[in-house]
Short mmCIF file of C-alpha atoms in Angstrom, two decimals:
data_model
loop_
_atom_site.label_atom_id
_atom_site.label_comp_id
_atom_site.label_asym_id
_atom_site.label_seq_id
_atom_site.Cartn_x
_atom_site.Cartn_y
_atom_site.Cartn_z
CA UNK A 1063 0.00 0.00 0.00
CA UNK A 1064 1.20 3.49 -0.83
CA UNK A 1065 1.25 5.87 2.07
CA UNK A 1066 1.36 9.64 1.85
CA UNK A 1067 2.69 11.11 5.10
CA UNK A 1068 1.46 14.53 6.14
CA UNK A 1069 -1.69 14.18 4.04
CA UNK A 1070 -4.46 13.62 6.59
CA UNK A 1071 -7.22 14.17 4.04
CA UNK A 1072 -5.71 11.68 1.52
CA UNK A 1073 -5.77 14.17 -1.36
CA UNK A 1074 -2.46 13.00 -2.83
CA UNK A 1075 -3.46 9.36 -2.43
CA UNK A 1076 -6.64 9.96 -4.43
CA UNK A 1077 -4.73 11.86 -7.13
CA UNK A 1078 -2.17 9.04 -7.31
CA UNK A 1079 -4.95 6.45 -7.59
CA UNK A 1080 -6.63 8.34 -10.44
CA UNK A 1081 -3.28 8.68 -12.24
CA UNK A 1082 -2.54 4.95 -11.94
CA UNK A 1083 -6.04 3.94 -13.02
CA UNK A 1084 -5.97 6.10 -16.15
CA UNK A 1085 -2.28 5.80 -17.11
CA UNK A 1086 -2.71 2.63 -19.15
CA UNK A 1087 -6.34 3.08 -20.11
CA UNK A 1088 -5.69 3.74 -23.80
CA UNK A 1089 -3.32 0.80 -24.07
CA UNK A 1090 -5.64 -1.61 -22.29
CA UNK A 1091 -8.67 -0.39 -24.22
CA UNK A 1092 -6.83 -0.73 -27.54
CA UNK A 1093 -5.43 -4.20 -26.84
CA UNK A 1094 -8.75 -5.54 -25.52
CA UNK A 1095 -10.79 -4.18 -28.42
CA UNK A 1096 -8.37 -5.42 -31.09
CA UNK A 1097 -8.22 -8.81 -29.36
CA UNK A 1098 -12.02 -9.05 -29.27
CA UNK A 1099 -12.20 -8.33 -33.01
CA UNK A 1100 -9.53 -10.94 -33.69
CA UNK A 1101 -11.39 -13.59 -31.69
CA UNK A 1102 -14.65 -12.70 -33.45
CA UNK A 1103 -12.94 -13.27 -36.80
CA UNK A 1104 -11.08 -16.38 -35.63
CA UNK A 1105 -13.14 -18.14 -32.92
CA UNK A 1106 -10.88 -21.20 -33.18
CA UNK A 1107 -8.12 -19.07 -31.61
CA UNK A 1108 -10.33 -18.48 -28.57
CA UNK A 1109 -10.85 -22.23 -28.16
CA UNK A 1110 -7.14 -22.96 -28.69
CA UNK A 1111 -6.14 -20.37 -26.10
CA UNK A 1112 -7.96 -22.34 -23.38
CA UNK A 1113 -6.78 -25.84 -24.33
CA UNK A 1114 -4.39 -25.77 -21.39
CA UNK A 1115 -1.79 -23.74 -19.48
CA UNK A 1116 0.75 -24.40 -22.23
CA UNK A 1117 -1.42 -22.49 -24.73
CA UNK A 1118 -2.80 -19.80 -22.40
CA UNK A 1119 0.57 -18.29 -21.47
CA UNK A 1120 1.78 -17.88 -25.07
CA UNK A 1121 -1.58 -16.30 -25.95
CA UNK A 1122 -1.21 -13.80 -23.13
CA UNK A 1123 2.24 -12.93 -24.48
CA UNK A 1124 1.20 -12.82 -28.15
CA UNK A 1125 -1.95 -10.72 -28.01
CA UNK A 1126 -0.31 -7.51 -26.67
CA UNK A 1127 2.46 -7.96 -29.27
CA UNK A 1128 -0.03 -8.22 -32.10
CA UNK A 1129 -2.33 -5.48 -30.80
CA UNK A 1130 0.30 -2.96 -29.69
CA UNK A 1131 -1.31 0.47 -29.94
CA UNK A 1132 0.53 3.06 -32.04
CA UNK A 1133 1.85 5.01 -29.07
CA UNK A 1134 3.57 8.24 -30.05
CA UNK A 1135 7.28 7.86 -29.42
CA UNK A 1136 9.12 10.93 -30.61
CA UNK A 1137 12.68 11.96 -30.04
CA UNK A 1138 15.40 14.23 -31.40
CA UNK A 1139 18.55 12.74 -32.87
CA UNK A 1140 21.82 13.45 -31.03
CA UNK A 1141 23.96 12.67 -34.07
CA UNK A 1142 23.48 12.35 -37.80
CA UNK A 1143 22.63 8.83 -38.90
CA UNK A 1144 21.83 6.82 -42.01
CA UNK A 1145 19.05 4.25 -41.78
CA UNK A 1146 18.03 2.05 -44.72
CA UNK A 1147 19.49 4.55 -47.17
CA UNK A 1148 17.86 7.58 -45.55
CA UNK A 1149 20.03 10.34 -44.08
CA UNK A 1150 18.78 11.62 -40.75
CA UNK A 1151 20.42 14.91 -39.77
CA UNK A 1152 21.61 15.76 -36.26
CA UNK A 1153 18.92 17.40 -34.11
CA UNK A 1154 16.13 16.12 -36.38
CA UNK A 1155 12.78 15.11 -34.93
CA UNK A 1156 11.91 11.48 -35.55
CA UNK A 1157 8.94 9.28 -34.78
CA UNK A 1158 9.65 5.62 -33.98
CA UNK A 1159 6.37 3.76 -33.32
CA UNK A 1160 6.84 0.86 -30.93
CA UNK A 1161 4.14 -1.12 -32.71
CA UNK A 1162 6.38 -1.34 -35.78
CA UNK A 1163 8.94 -3.37 -33.83
CA UNK A 1164 6.25 -5.91 -32.97
CA UNK A 1165 5.44 -6.35 -36.66
CA UNK A 1166 9.03 -6.74 -37.91
CA UNK A 1167 9.18 -9.69 -40.34
CA UNK A 1168 12.85 -10.22 -39.41
CA UNK A 1169 11.66 -11.45 -36.01
CA UNK A 1170 8.12 -12.72 -36.64
CA UNK A 1171 7.34 -15.18 -39.45
CA UNK A 1172 3.75 -13.90 -39.82
CA UNK A 1173 3.91 -10.52 -38.07
CA UNK A 1174 0.34 -9.50 -38.90
CA UNK A 1175 -1.18 -12.74 -37.65
CA UNK A 1176 -1.96 -13.89 -34.11
CA UNK A 1177 0.31 -16.91 -33.63
CA UNK A 1178 0.49 -18.21 -30.09
CA UNK A 1179 3.96 -19.69 -30.54
CA UNK A 1180 5.67 -16.54 -31.82
CA UNK A 1181 8.82 -15.35 -30.10
CA UNK A 1182 7.76 -14.31 -26.62
CA UNK A 1183 8.87 -11.71 -24.10
CA UNK A 1184 11.97 -12.54 -22.12
CA UNK A 1185 11.35 -14.61 -18.99
CA UNK A 1186 11.26 -12.87 -15.64
CA UNK A 1187 9.08 -10.69 -13.52
CA UNK A 1188 6.98 -8.03 -15.20
CA UNK A 1189 6.92 -5.74 -12.17
CA UNK A 1190 8.97 -2.63 -11.71
CA UNK A 1191 10.27 -1.60 -8.33
#
């Protein structure tokens, strides 16, 4: 439990709670809605997901990969670079969508398909301290 010393009315605790509840709302909403559409189109995937623990865990790993929302990830280059034949000048603004990495055909044989035995996240805890 998070405690907020010197806050007898709990104002900061309420603000923190609201922040945490809404921080991932867009991501969760996007992943859940895209997953629902996928299962509606491919009901056999729903059945396969629940065949056993060995199929449920890969499904839980695969669905967020496949349904990654196009979160805006913008940055400014520190140095000039060349990427796939394109010159990117120093101090240029670039947009690198994280969802593109999850659809890279170098790493996923069928990147636009839900495949429960795709490469999965690295093992280990998913919590941050």
